Amino acid sequence: MPLTVTKRQTTPFKDQKAGTSGLRKSTRHFQQESYVENFIQSFFNALNEDIQKEIGDNGQVSLMVGGDGRYFGVECVGKILQLAAANPRINKVIVAQNGLMSTPAVSCCIRKYKTFAGIILTASHNPGGENADFGIKFNCSNGGPALQHFTDKIYNLSTQINEYFVVDNFSCDISQIGEHNFEVEGRKFSVQIIDSVQDYLELMQNIFDFNLLKDFFKSGVKITVDALNGVVGPYAKRILCDELGMPESEARNCTPLPDFGGFHPDPNLTYAKTLVDLMKKGEHDFGAAFDGDGDRNMILGKDAFFITPCDSVAVLAANLNLIPYFQREGIKGFARSMPTSGALDLVAKDLGMKCFETPTGWKFFGNLMDSNQLSLCGEESFGTGSDHIREKDGLWAVLAWLSVLANKKMTIRDILLAHWNKYGRNFFSRYDYEECDSDSANKVMKHLQDLFAQADFVGREFTFGDKKFTVKLADDFQYTDPVDHSVTTKQGLRIVFTDGSRVIFRLSGTGSSGATIRLYIDSYENDSSKYELDAQVVLKPLIQIALQISQLQEFTGRNEPTVIT
Ligand code: VG1
Ligand code: CO
């Protein structure tokens, strides 16, 4: 049957505005008629302008499409193919086999196959399924998340859209690797199905010393991972089991499922509890969990010794020279998101390197990497990564940690103790108050802004028990990108005290309903007798003062956070 383009009338949705990382809504919301079509067509309309600018009148480009396997993903790939086939500016779409591709693998493949852009079908660490969340995220030709000016453009176009173009009878079997060729109204269009696990494996082989890692696995060390039924499972099995020799039985929940088997695929101490409980038994030396789309990681040592993501990136920074990729490429600089603790800054200072402080969200690291100023970066939200791609990378972080362990021949706990003894320890915790009602969450933020505006707030003293804190700075974090000079405002209300301790309040930009308030607490300690204390005990005065200043409990009626990290 000949393939022809149909123009279809539509009316705009008013809510297609991307948050911290793409558009996230309930699956049912995405399933509304024309919802996906409108959003993808708006993306194509924005993209076509860029193609015109960069390649000219007859320019055609290719597109990468993958997703984390959650419910509605395969159906959505089908819709994207029908719309892409109708767009004369796109001559090829590369899709991972069965549409399954981790976020880091999409970034890797955009760079490897040199596609003009990419679409990732994921709501990342949000639960999946018919009654949970779905998400769509756009990436650029550098492999990184689209920048604000581009997502703003898509949003503006989505508020005015009145038509989209589809090839109704277009279909393609995405389970078979290979190239499928089509002709749409006399124009050639192809769909290439790739094995992204192989592509990602090759990238990792180029970064790490696989022989060293194989020997490490043979040495008797017990390693286990839990993919929470997210998309990283097949990558973990192939790399850790087939290549490096980890027993299959240690690759837990490694089959991607549309509802993640009921897990909330967020690798933290609350939602990855089964791994935490397993590690507490003391039978394993190393445990790691990943989120739904495989860009986050949580790393635990023996007896569930927890490495905060802030410490994780700092320890890796101090040991990067052990990894072949960095021996070859050199170390260009470091970066962390503003709420992430200052542990990384201390290593940077020691090495004489720069450490950038960016707003929350991986998209802010891309320009720094593209301009050769950044090699390693991290976020407190279990994100660690390097300039090998332009997304955070959970499995990369695991291989980086295993490389450090294989070289140092020390336990995770001893590595951390040695690190704190050299640099001091940044105690860090994050309290998440999920699904607060939006009005009360806004009231908390407004209350803080009003306080910050008072002339005498700086200098004010707060006490809890015998601890006294004096406000040194209170502001709404703002960032000027050193490369493109774009300014991003309202990135978190922070109070910095005279001793360097910080408390930060932010509203999450990845939720699909209500509001999540995040409270971040960071405090530096260089009294070595305190390094092994529990962070919750050490930070208690600061946490109580943060709650007192913000009146968070009074405004929201919430006495306890949903998640403590
Ligand atoms: C959260 C994290 C942020 C992370 C983002 C995307 O955003 O705090 O650090 O980059 O999720 O991660 P927010 O706005 O909810 O605080 V993922 O794994 O969802 O792509
Ligand atoms: Co994620």
PDB file of C-alpha atoms in Angstrom, residues 88-212:
ATOM      1  CA  PRO A  88      10.089  15.581   4.958  1.00  0.00           C
ATOM      2  CA  ARG A  89      12.991  16.863   7.064  1.00  0.00           C
ATOM      3  CA  ILE A  90      13.551  13.448   8.611  1.00  0.00           C
ATOM      4  CA  ASN A  91      14.885  10.672   6.428  1.00  0.00           C
ATOM      5  CA  LYS A  92      15.785   8.145   9.075  1.00  0.00           C
ATOM      6  CA  VAL A  93      14.769   7.122  12.572  1.00  0.00           C
ATOM      7  CA  ILE A  94      17.046   4.890  14.601  1.00  0.00           C
ATOM      8  CA  VAL A  95      15.186   2.892  17.236  1.00  0.00           C
ATOM      9  CA  ALA A  96      16.552   0.525  19.843  1.00  0.00           C
ATOM     10  CA  GLN A  97      15.334  -3.048  19.579  1.00  0.00           C
ATOM     11  CA  ASN A  98      11.837  -3.201  21.116  1.00  0.00           C
ATOM     12  CA  GLY A  99      12.196   0.506  21.858  1.00  0.00           C
ATOM     13  CA  LEU A 100      14.266  -0.302  24.952  1.00  0.00           C
ATOM     14  CA  MET A 101      17.152   2.020  25.565  1.00  0.00           C
ATOM     15  CA  SER A 102      18.566   3.478  28.758  1.00  0.00           C
ATOM     16  CA  THR A 103      18.969   7.257  28.892  1.00  0.00           C
ATOM     17  CA  PRO A 104      22.799   6.997  28.896  1.00  0.00           C
ATOM     18  CA  ALA A 105      22.617   4.586  25.930  1.00  0.00           C
ATOM     19  CA  VAL A 106      20.475   7.082  23.987  1.00  0.00           C
ATOM     20  CA  SER A 107      23.101   9.729  24.654  1.00  0.00           C
ATOM     21  CA  CYS A 108      25.862   7.319  23.588  1.00  0.00           C
ATOM     22  CA  CYS A 109      24.021   6.365  20.385  1.00  0.00           C
ATOM     23  CA  ILE A 110      23.086   9.943  19.386  1.00  0.00           C
ATOM     24  CA  ARG A 111      26.810  10.680  19.456  1.00  0.00           C
ATOM     25  CA  LYS A 112      27.875   7.454  17.793  1.00  0.00           C
ATOM     26  CA  TYR A 113      25.328   7.507  14.938  1.00  0.00           C
ATOM     27  CA  LYS A 114      25.513  11.318  14.750  1.00  0.00           C
ATOM     28  CA  THR A 115      21.768  11.871  14.731  1.00  0.00           C
ATOM     29  CA  PHE A 116      20.480  15.431  14.811  1.00  0.00           C
ATOM     30  CA  ALA A 117      18.329  14.835  17.878  1.00  0.00           C
ATOM     31  CA  GLY A 118      16.806  12.178  20.081  1.00  0.00           C
ATOM     32  CA  ILE A 119      13.561  11.381  21.881  1.00  0.00           C
ATOM     33  CA  ILE A 120      13.576   9.484  25.179  1.00  0.00           C
ATOM     34  CA  LEU A 121      10.318   7.958  26.364  1.00  0.00           C
ATOM     35  CA  THR A 122      10.731   7.931  30.115  1.00  0.00           C
ATOM     36  CA  ALA A 123       9.541   9.419  33.370  1.00  0.00           C
ATOM     37  CA  SER A 124      12.852   8.214  34.829  1.00  0.00           C
ATOM     38  CA  HIS A 125      12.504   7.471  38.551  1.00  0.00           C
ATOM     39  CA  ASN A 126       8.712   7.982  38.607  1.00  0.00           C
ATOM     40  CA  PRO A 127       6.644   4.768  38.845  1.00  0.00           C
ATOM     41  CA  GLY A 128       5.320   3.333  35.574  1.00  0.00           C
ATOM     42  CA  GLY A 129       2.121   1.641  34.426  1.00  0.00           C
ATOM     43  CA  GLU A 130      -1.405   2.467  33.377  1.00  0.00           C
ATOM     44  CA  ASN A 131      -2.061   4.251  36.670  1.00  0.00           C
ATOM     45  CA  ALA A 132       1.374   5.786  37.061  1.00  0.00           C
ATOM     46  CA  ASP A 133       3.562   8.119  35.004  1.00  0.00           C
ATOM     47  CA  PHE A 134       4.870   8.532  31.480  1.00  0.00           C
ATOM     48  CA  GLY A 135       7.298  11.066  30.075  1.00  0.00           C
ATOM     49  CA  ILE A 136       8.893  12.403  26.919  1.00  0.00           C
ATOM     50  CA  LYS A 137      12.262  14.083  26.789  1.00  0.00           C
ATOM     51  CA  PHE A 138      14.166  15.615  23.863  1.00  0.00           C
ATOM     52  CA  ASN A 139      17.924  15.489  23.408  1.00  0.00           C
ATOM     53  CA  CYS A 140      20.227  17.396  21.069  1.00  0.00           C
ATOM     54  CA  SER A 141      22.985  16.349  18.699  1.00  0.00           C
ATOM     55  CA  ASN A 142      25.591  16.457  21.491  1.00  0.00           C
ATOM     56  CA  GLY A 143      23.600  13.692  23.200  1.00  0.00           C
ATOM     57  CA  GLY A 144      22.467  15.923  26.055  1.00  0.00           C
ATOM     58  CA  PRO A 145      19.033  17.097  27.200  1.00  0.00           C
ATOM     59  CA  ALA A 146      17.572  19.987  25.210  1.00  0.00           C
ATOM     60  CA  LEU A 147      18.325  23.376  26.727  1.00  0.00           C
ATOM     61  CA  GLN A 148      15.695  25.682  28.147  1.00  0.00           C
ATOM     62  CA  HIS A 149      15.442  27.989  25.110  1.00  0.00           C
ATOM     63  CA  PHE A 150      14.606  24.978  22.930  1.00  0.00           C
ATOM     64  CA  THR A 151      12.051  23.423  25.286  1.00  0.00           C
ATOM     65  CA  ASP A 152      10.494  26.887  25.734  1.00  0.00           C
ATOM     66  CA  LYS A 153      10.173  27.118  21.971  1.00  0.00           C
ATOM     67  CA  ILE A 154       8.443  23.733  21.821  1.00  0.00           C
ATOM     68  CA  TYR A 155       6.106  24.826  24.586  1.00  0.00           C
ATOM     69  CA  ASN A 156       5.226  28.051  22.774  1.00  0.00           C
ATOM     70  CA  LEU A 157       4.552  26.155  19.561  1.00  0.00           C
ATOM     71  CA  SER A 158       2.417  23.632  21.468  1.00  0.00           C
ATOM     72  CA  THR A 159       0.141  26.400  22.713  1.00  0.00           C
ATOM     73  CA  GLN A 160      -0.618  27.469  19.124  1.00  0.00           C
ATOM     74  CA  ILE A 161      -0.619  24.184  17.239  1.00  0.00           C
ATOM     75  CA  ASN A 162      -3.616  23.556  14.984  1.00  0.00           C
ATOM     76  CA  GLU A 163      -2.474  20.714  12.740  1.00  0.00           C
ATOM     77  CA  TYR A 164      -0.152  17.736  12.659  1.00  0.00           C
ATOM     78  CA  PHE A 165       1.018  15.409   9.899  1.00  0.00           C
ATOM     79  CA  VAL A 166       0.973  11.611   9.989  1.00  0.00           C
ATOM     80  CA  VAL A 167       1.374   8.598   7.773  1.00  0.00           C
ATOM     81  CA  ASP A 168      -1.599   6.694   9.156  1.00  0.00           C
ATOM     82  CA  ASN A 169      -0.812   3.266   7.790  1.00  0.00           C
ATOM     83  CA  PHE A 170       2.883   3.375   8.658  1.00  0.00           C
ATOM     84  CA  SER A 171       4.103   0.476  10.736  1.00  0.00           C
ATOM     85  CA  CYS A 172       7.443  -1.158  11.361  1.00  0.00           C
ATOM     86  CA  ASP A 173       8.482  -4.218  13.346  1.00  0.00           C
ATOM     87  CA  ILE A 174      10.877  -2.835  15.974  1.00  0.00           C
ATOM     88  CA  SER A 175      11.809  -6.253  17.349  1.00  0.00           C
ATOM     89  CA  GLN A 176      14.161  -7.151  14.463  1.00  0.00           C
ATOM     90  CA  ILE A 177      17.627  -5.613  14.233  1.00  0.00           C
ATOM     91  CA  GLY A 178      18.329  -4.227  10.774  1.00  0.00           C
ATOM     92  CA  GLU A 179      17.307  -1.551   8.336  1.00  0.00           C
ATOM     93  CA  HIS A 180      13.754  -1.167   6.986  1.00  0.00           C
ATOM     94  CA  ASN A 181      13.270   1.027   3.906  1.00  0.00           C
ATOM     95  CA  PHE A 182      10.094   2.858   2.911  1.00  0.00           C
ATOM     96  CA  GLU A 183       8.914   5.349   0.377  1.00  0.00           C
ATOM     97  CA  VAL A 184       6.518   8.087   1.470  1.00  0.00           C
ATOM     98  CA  GLU A 185       5.043  10.090  -1.416  1.00  0.00           C
ATOM     99  CA  GLY A 186       8.167   9.451  -3.503  1.00  0.00           C
ATOM    100  CA  ARG A 187      10.547  10.308  -0.648  1.00  0.00           C
ATOM    101  CA  LYS A 188      12.875   7.744   0.922  1.00  0.00           C
ATOM    102  CA  PHE A 189      12.447   7.082   4.631  1.00  0.00           C
ATOM    103  CA  SER A 190      14.105   4.379   6.711  1.00  0.00           C
ATOM    104  CA  VAL A 191      13.929   2.910  10.172  1.00  0.00           C
ATOM    105  CA  GLN A 192      17.051   1.288  11.595  1.00  0.00           C
ATOM    106  CA  ILE A 193      16.702  -1.017  14.577  1.00  0.00           C
ATOM    107  CA  ILE A 194      19.894  -1.222  16.623  1.00  0.00           C
ATOM    108  CA  ASP A 195      21.344  -3.280  19.464  1.00  0.00           C
ATOM    109  CA  SER A 196      22.096  -0.390  21.812  1.00  0.00           C
ATOM    110  CA  VAL A 197      23.461  -2.787  24.435  1.00  0.00           C
ATOM    111  CA  GLN A 198      26.329  -3.622  22.064  1.00  0.00           C
ATOM    112  CA  ASP A 199      26.969   0.064  21.323  1.00  0.00           C
ATOM    113  CA  TYR A 200      27.004   0.922  25.009  1.00  0.00           C
ATOM    114  CA  LEU A 201      29.269  -2.040  25.834  1.00  0.00           C
ATOM    115  CA  GLU A 202      31.799  -0.870  23.232  1.00  0.00           C
ATOM    116  CA  LEU A 203      31.833   2.597  24.793  1.00  0.00           C
ATOM    117  CA  MET A 204      32.468   1.163  28.266  1.00  0.00           C
ATOM    118  CA  GLN A 205      35.262  -1.085  26.926  1.00  0.00           C
ATOM    119  CA  ASN A 206      36.905   2.037  25.614  1.00  0.00           C
ATOM    120  CA  ILE A 207      36.718   3.772  29.004  1.00  0.00           C
ATOM    121  CA  PHE A 208      37.568   1.088  31.560  1.00  0.00           C
ATOM    122  CA  ASP A 209      40.187  -1.642  31.909  1.00  0.00           C
ATOM    123  CA  PHE A 210      37.977  -4.706  31.434  1.00  0.00           C
ATOM    124  CA  ASN A 211      40.845  -7.113  32.186  1.00  0.00           C
ATOM    125  CA  LEU A 212      41.407  -5.489  35.554  1.00  0.00           C
TER     126      LEU A 212
END
